[in-house]
CSV table of C-alpha atoms and ligand atoms in Angstrom, one decimal:
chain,number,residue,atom,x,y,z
M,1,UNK,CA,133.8,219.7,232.5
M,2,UNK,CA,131.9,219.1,236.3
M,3,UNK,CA,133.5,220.8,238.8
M,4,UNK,CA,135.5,218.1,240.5
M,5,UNK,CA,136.3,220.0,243.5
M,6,UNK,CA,133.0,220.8,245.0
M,7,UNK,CA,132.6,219.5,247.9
M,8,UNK,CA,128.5,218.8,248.1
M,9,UNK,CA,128.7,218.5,251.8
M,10,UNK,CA,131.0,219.2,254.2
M,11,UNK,CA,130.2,216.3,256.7
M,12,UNK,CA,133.0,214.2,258.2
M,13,UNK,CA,131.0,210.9,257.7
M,14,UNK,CA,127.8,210.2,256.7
M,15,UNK,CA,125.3,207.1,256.4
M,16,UNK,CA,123.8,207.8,253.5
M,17,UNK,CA,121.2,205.1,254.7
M,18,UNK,CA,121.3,203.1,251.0
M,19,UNK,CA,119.9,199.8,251.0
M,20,UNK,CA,122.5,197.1,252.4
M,21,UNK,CA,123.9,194.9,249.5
M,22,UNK,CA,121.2,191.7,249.7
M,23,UNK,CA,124.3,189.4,249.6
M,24,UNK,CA,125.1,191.4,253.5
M,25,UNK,CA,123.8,190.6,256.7
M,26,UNK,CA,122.6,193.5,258.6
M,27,UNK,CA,124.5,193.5,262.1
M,28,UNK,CA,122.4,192.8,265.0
M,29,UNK,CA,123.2,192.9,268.7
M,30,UNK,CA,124.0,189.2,268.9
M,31,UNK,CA,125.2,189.1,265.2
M,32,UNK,CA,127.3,186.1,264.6
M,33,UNK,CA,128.2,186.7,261.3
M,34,UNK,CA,131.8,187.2,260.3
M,35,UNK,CA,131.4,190.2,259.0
M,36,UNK,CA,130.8,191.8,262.2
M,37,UNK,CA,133.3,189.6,264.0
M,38,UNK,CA,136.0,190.5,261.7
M,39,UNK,CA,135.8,193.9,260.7
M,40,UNK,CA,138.9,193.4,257.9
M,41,UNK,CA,135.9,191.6,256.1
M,42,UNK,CA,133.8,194.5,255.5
M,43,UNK,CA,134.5,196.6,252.3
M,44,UNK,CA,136.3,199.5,252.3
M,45,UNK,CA,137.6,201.7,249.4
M,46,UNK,CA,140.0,203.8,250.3
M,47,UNK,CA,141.2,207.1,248.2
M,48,UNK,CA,143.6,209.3,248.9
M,49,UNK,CA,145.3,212.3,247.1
M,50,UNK,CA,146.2,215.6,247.2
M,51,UNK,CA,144.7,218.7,248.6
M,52,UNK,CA,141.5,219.9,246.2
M,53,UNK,CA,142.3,216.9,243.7
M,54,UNK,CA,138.4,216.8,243.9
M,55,UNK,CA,138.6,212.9,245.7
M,56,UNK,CA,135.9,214.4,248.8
M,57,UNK,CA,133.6,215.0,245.9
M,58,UNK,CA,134.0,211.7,243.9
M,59,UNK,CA,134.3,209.7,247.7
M,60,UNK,CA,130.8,211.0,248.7
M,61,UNK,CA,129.2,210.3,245.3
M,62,UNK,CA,130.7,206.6,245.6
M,63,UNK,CA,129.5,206.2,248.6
M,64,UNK,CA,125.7,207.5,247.5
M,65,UNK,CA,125.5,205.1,244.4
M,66,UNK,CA,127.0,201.8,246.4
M,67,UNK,CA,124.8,202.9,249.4
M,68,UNK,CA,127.6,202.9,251.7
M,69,UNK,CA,129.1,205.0,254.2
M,70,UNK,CA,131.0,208.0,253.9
M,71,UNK,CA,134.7,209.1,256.2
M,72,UNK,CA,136.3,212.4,255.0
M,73,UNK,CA,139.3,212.0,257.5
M,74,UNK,CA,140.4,215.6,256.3
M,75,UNK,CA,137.7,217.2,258.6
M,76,UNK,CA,138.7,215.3,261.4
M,77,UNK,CA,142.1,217.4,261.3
M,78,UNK,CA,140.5,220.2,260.1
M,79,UNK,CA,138.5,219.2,263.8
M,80,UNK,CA,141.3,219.6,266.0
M,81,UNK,CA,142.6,222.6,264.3
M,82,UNK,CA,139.4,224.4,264.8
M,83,UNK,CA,139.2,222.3,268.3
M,84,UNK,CA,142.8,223.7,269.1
M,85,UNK,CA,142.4,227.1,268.0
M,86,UNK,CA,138.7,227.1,270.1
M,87,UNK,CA,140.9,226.0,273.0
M,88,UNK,CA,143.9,228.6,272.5
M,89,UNK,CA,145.9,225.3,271.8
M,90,UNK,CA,148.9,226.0,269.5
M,91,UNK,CA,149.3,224.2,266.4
M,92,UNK,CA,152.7,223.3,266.8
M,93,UNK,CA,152.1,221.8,270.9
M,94,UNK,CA,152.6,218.1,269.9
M,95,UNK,CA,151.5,216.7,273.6
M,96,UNK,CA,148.9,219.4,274.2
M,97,UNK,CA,147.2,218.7,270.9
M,98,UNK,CA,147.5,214.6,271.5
M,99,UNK,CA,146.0,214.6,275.2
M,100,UNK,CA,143.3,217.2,273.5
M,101,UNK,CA,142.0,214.9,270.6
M,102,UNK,CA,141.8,212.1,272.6
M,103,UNK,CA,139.1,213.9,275.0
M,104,UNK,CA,137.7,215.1,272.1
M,105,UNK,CA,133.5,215.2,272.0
M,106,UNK,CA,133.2,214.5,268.5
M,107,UNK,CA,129.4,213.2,266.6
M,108,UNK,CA,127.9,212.6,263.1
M,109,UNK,CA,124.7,213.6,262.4
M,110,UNK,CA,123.1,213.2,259.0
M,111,UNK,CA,125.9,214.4,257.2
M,112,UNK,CA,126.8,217.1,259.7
M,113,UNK,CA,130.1,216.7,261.9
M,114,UNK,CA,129.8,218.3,265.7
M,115,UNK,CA,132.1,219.6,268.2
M,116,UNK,CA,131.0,219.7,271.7
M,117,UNK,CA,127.5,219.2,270.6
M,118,UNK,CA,127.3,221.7,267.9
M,119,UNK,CA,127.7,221.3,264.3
M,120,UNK,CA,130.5,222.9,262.9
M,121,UNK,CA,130.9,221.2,259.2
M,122,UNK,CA,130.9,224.9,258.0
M,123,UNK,CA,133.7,226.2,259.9
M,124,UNK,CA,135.6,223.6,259.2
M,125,UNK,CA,135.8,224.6,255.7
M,126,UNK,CA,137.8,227.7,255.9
M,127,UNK,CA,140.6,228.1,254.3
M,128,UNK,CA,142.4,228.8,257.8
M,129,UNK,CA,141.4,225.4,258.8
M,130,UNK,CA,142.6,223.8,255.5
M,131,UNK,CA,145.9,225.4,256.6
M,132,UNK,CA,145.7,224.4,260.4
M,133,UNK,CA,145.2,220.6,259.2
M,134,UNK,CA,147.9,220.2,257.4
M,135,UNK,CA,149.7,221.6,260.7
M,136,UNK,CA,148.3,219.7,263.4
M,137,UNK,CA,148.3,216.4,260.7
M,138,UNK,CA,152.3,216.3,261.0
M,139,UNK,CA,151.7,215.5,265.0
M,140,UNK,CA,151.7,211.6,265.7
M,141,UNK,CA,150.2,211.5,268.9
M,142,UNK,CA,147.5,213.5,266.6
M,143,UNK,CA,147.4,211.0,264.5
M,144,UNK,CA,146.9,207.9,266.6
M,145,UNK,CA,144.2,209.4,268.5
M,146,UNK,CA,142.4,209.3,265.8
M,147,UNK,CA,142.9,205.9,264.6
M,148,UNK,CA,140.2,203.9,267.0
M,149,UNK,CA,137.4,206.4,266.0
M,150,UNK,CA,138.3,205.8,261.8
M,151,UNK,CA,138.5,202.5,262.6
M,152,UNK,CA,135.1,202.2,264.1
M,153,UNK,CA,134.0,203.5,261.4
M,154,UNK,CA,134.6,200.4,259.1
M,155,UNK,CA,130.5,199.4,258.8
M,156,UNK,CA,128.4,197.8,256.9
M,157,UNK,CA,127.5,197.2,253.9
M,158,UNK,CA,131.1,199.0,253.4
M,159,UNK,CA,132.8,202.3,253.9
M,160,UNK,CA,134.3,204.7,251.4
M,161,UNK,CA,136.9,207.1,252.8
M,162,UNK,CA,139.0,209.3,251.9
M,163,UNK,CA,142.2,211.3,253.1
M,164,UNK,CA,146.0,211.2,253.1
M,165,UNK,CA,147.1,207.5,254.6
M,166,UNK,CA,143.6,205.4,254.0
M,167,UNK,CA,145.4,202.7,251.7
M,168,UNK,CA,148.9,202.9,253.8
M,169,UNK,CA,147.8,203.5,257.4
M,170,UNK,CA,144.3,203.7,258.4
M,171,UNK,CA,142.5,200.6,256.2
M,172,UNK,CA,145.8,198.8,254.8
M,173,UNK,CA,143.4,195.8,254.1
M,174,UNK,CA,141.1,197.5,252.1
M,175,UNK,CA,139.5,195.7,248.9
M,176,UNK,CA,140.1,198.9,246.4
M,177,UNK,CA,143.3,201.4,246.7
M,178,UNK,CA,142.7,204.5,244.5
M,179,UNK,CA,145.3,207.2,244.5
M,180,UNK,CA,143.3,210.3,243.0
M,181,UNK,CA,145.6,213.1,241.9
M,182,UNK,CA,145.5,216.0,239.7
M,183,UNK,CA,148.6,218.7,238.6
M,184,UNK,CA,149.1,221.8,241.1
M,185,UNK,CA,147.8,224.1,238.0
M,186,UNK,CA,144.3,222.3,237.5
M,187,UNK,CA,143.8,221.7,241.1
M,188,UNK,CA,144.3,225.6,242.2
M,189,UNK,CA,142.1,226.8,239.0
M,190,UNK,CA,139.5,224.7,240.6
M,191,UNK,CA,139.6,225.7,243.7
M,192,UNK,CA,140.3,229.3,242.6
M,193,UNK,CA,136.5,228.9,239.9
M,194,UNK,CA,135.0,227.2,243.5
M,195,UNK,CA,135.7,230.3,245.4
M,196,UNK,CA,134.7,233.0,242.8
M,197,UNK,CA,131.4,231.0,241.9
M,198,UNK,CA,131.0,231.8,246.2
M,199,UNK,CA,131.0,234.8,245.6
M,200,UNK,CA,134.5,235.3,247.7
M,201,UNK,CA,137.8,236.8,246.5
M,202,UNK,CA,140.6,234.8,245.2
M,203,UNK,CA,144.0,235.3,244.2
M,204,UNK,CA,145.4,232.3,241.8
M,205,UNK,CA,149.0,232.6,242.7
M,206,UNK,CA,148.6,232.6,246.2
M,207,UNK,CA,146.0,229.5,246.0
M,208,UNK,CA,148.6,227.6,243.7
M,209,UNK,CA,151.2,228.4,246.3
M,210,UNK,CA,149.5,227.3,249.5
M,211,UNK,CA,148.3,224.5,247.9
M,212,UNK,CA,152.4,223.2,246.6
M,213,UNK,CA,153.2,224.3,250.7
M,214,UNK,CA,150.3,221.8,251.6
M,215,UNK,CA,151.5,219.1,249.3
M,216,UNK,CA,155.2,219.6,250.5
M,217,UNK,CA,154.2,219.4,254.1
M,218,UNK,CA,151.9,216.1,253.8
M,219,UNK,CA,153.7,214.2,251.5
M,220,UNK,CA,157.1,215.3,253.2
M,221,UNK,CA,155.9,214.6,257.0
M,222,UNK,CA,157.6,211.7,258.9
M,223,UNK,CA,154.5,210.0,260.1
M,224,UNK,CA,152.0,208.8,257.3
M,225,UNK,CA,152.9,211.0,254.6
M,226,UNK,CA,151.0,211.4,251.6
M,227,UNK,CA,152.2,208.9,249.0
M,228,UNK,CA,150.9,206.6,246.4
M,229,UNK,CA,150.9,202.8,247.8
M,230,UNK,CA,152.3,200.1,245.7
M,231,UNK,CA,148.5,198.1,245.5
M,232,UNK,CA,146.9,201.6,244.6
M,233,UNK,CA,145.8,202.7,241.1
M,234,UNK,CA,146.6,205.8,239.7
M,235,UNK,CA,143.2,208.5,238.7
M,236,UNK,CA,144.9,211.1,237.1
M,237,UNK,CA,141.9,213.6,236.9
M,238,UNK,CA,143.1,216.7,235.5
M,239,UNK,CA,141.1,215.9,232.0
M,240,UNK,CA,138.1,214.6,233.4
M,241,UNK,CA,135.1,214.9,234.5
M,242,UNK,CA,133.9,213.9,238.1
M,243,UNK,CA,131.1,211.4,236.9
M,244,UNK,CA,134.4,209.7,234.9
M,245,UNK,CA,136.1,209.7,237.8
M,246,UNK,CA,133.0,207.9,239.8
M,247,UNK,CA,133.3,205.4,236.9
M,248,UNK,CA,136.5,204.4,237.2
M,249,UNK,CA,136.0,203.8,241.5
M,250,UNK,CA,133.0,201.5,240.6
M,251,UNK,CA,134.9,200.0,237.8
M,252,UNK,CA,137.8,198.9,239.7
M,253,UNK,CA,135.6,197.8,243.0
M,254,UNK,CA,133.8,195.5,240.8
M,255,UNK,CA,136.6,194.2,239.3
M,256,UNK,CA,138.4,193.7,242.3
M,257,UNK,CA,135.1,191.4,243.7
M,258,UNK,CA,135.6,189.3,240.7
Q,301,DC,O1,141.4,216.5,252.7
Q,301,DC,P1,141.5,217.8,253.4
Q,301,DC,O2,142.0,218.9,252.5
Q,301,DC,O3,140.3,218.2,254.1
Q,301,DC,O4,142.7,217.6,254.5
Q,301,DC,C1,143.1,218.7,255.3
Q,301,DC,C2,144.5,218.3,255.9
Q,301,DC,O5,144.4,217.3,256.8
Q,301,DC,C3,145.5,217.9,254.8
Q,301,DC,O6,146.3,219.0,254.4
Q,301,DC,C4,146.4,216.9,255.6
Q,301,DC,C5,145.5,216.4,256.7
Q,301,DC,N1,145.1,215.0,256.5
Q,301,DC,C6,145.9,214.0,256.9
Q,301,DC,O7,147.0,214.3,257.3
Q,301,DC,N2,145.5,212.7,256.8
Q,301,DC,C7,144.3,212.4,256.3
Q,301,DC,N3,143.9,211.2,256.2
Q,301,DC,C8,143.4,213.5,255.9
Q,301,DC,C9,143.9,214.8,256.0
């Protein structure tokens, strides 16, 4: 079976610079076309799901086979952990960490996220930051800071993103609501295979346990918790493969266009 929890790239968003759907106008500066004037009308499919349920992985490789943009709203938390712990902020000051993300100097470049200018999509990846997020996400003056810059995200020809509150929060409106799970056991195994195949030392238990303390925490959180919306389908992924998982995005986008 593919690995469904690699994570190919470890950008916040990316333009993966496919070919605008023909059926799209490109926006211009003096664009009159709807689509621009109404951002609701551009596509977005939104999944959300579980800590290392593999959804970053099958997000990006949506987004490379429709040609359309990519939000991993994960690393913008994991951003103002890193951000927080940069600025000796603690993750548990509420109003510090809200007036900080607001002022945040954040920028996308081909596939790389940046902080103050420099890119730190790496960093962000560390399991201290996967723990930090899941802190500083329970905040929501955190939270709605961040809101304007997902939203502006919303381009076209469409945007695929994923996180925690996409389908309930963030992009309510979107066309195609995927809630993209996988049990505790098969999610830690992964993550535990990813790790040793990096050459790093991992402990299963303790990866199964942080990962059921992440879960409780963002699904249990009073603001935007992590839960499956009533217009969402279900991916179950535990017995499959990612490029099955891919299909079944597509497959309910194009259905949903019908
Ligand atoms: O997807 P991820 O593992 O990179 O996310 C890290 C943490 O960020 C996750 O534990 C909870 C938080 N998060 C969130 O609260 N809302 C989102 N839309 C995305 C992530």
């Amino acid at each position: 079976m593919s690995d469904l929890n690699r994570k190919t790239d470890s950008a916040g968003k990316r333009d993966k610079g496919g070919a605008p759907s023909p059926s799209l106008p490109l926006p211009g500066k003096d664009d009159p076309s709807p689509l621009t004037r109404h951002p609701s009308l551009i596509p977005v499919i939104a999944i959300d799901g579980p800590s290392a349920s593999g959804k970053g992985t099958v997000a990006q490789r949506v987004a490379n086979q429709l040609g359309y943009h990519y939000l991993d709203s994960g690393a913008l938390y994991r951003l103002v952990a890193l951000a927080a712990r940069q600025r000796g902020i603690s993750w548990q000051d509420a109003p510090a960490l809200a007036a900080m993300t607001r002022s945040l100097n954040i920028q996308f470049e081909n596939g790389s996220i940046l902080l103050d200018g420099l890119d730190v999509s790496e960093d962000l990846r560390a399991e201290e930051m996967s723990k930090g997020a899941s802190e500083v996400a329970v905040h929501p003056g955190v939270r709605a800071a961040l809101l304007d810059l997902q939203h502006g995200l919303r381009k076209l020809p469409g945007l695929v993103a994923d996180g925690r509150d996409m389908a309930t929060v963030v992009f309510p409106d979107a066309q195609t609501k995927i809630y993209l799970t996988a049990s505790a056991e098969t999610r830690a195994e992964r993550r535990y295979k990813q790790l040793l195949e990096k050459g790093k030392k991992a402990d299963l238990g303790e990866i199964l346990r942080d990962l059921q303390q992440r879960d409780a925490r963002d699904s249990q959180r009073s603001t935007a918790p992590l839960q499956q919306c009533k217009d969402a389908c279900l991916l179950e992924t535990s017995n499959m493969s990612i490029e099955e998982a891919v299909r079944f995005v597509i497959d309910a986008f194009e259905r949903q266009k019908k």
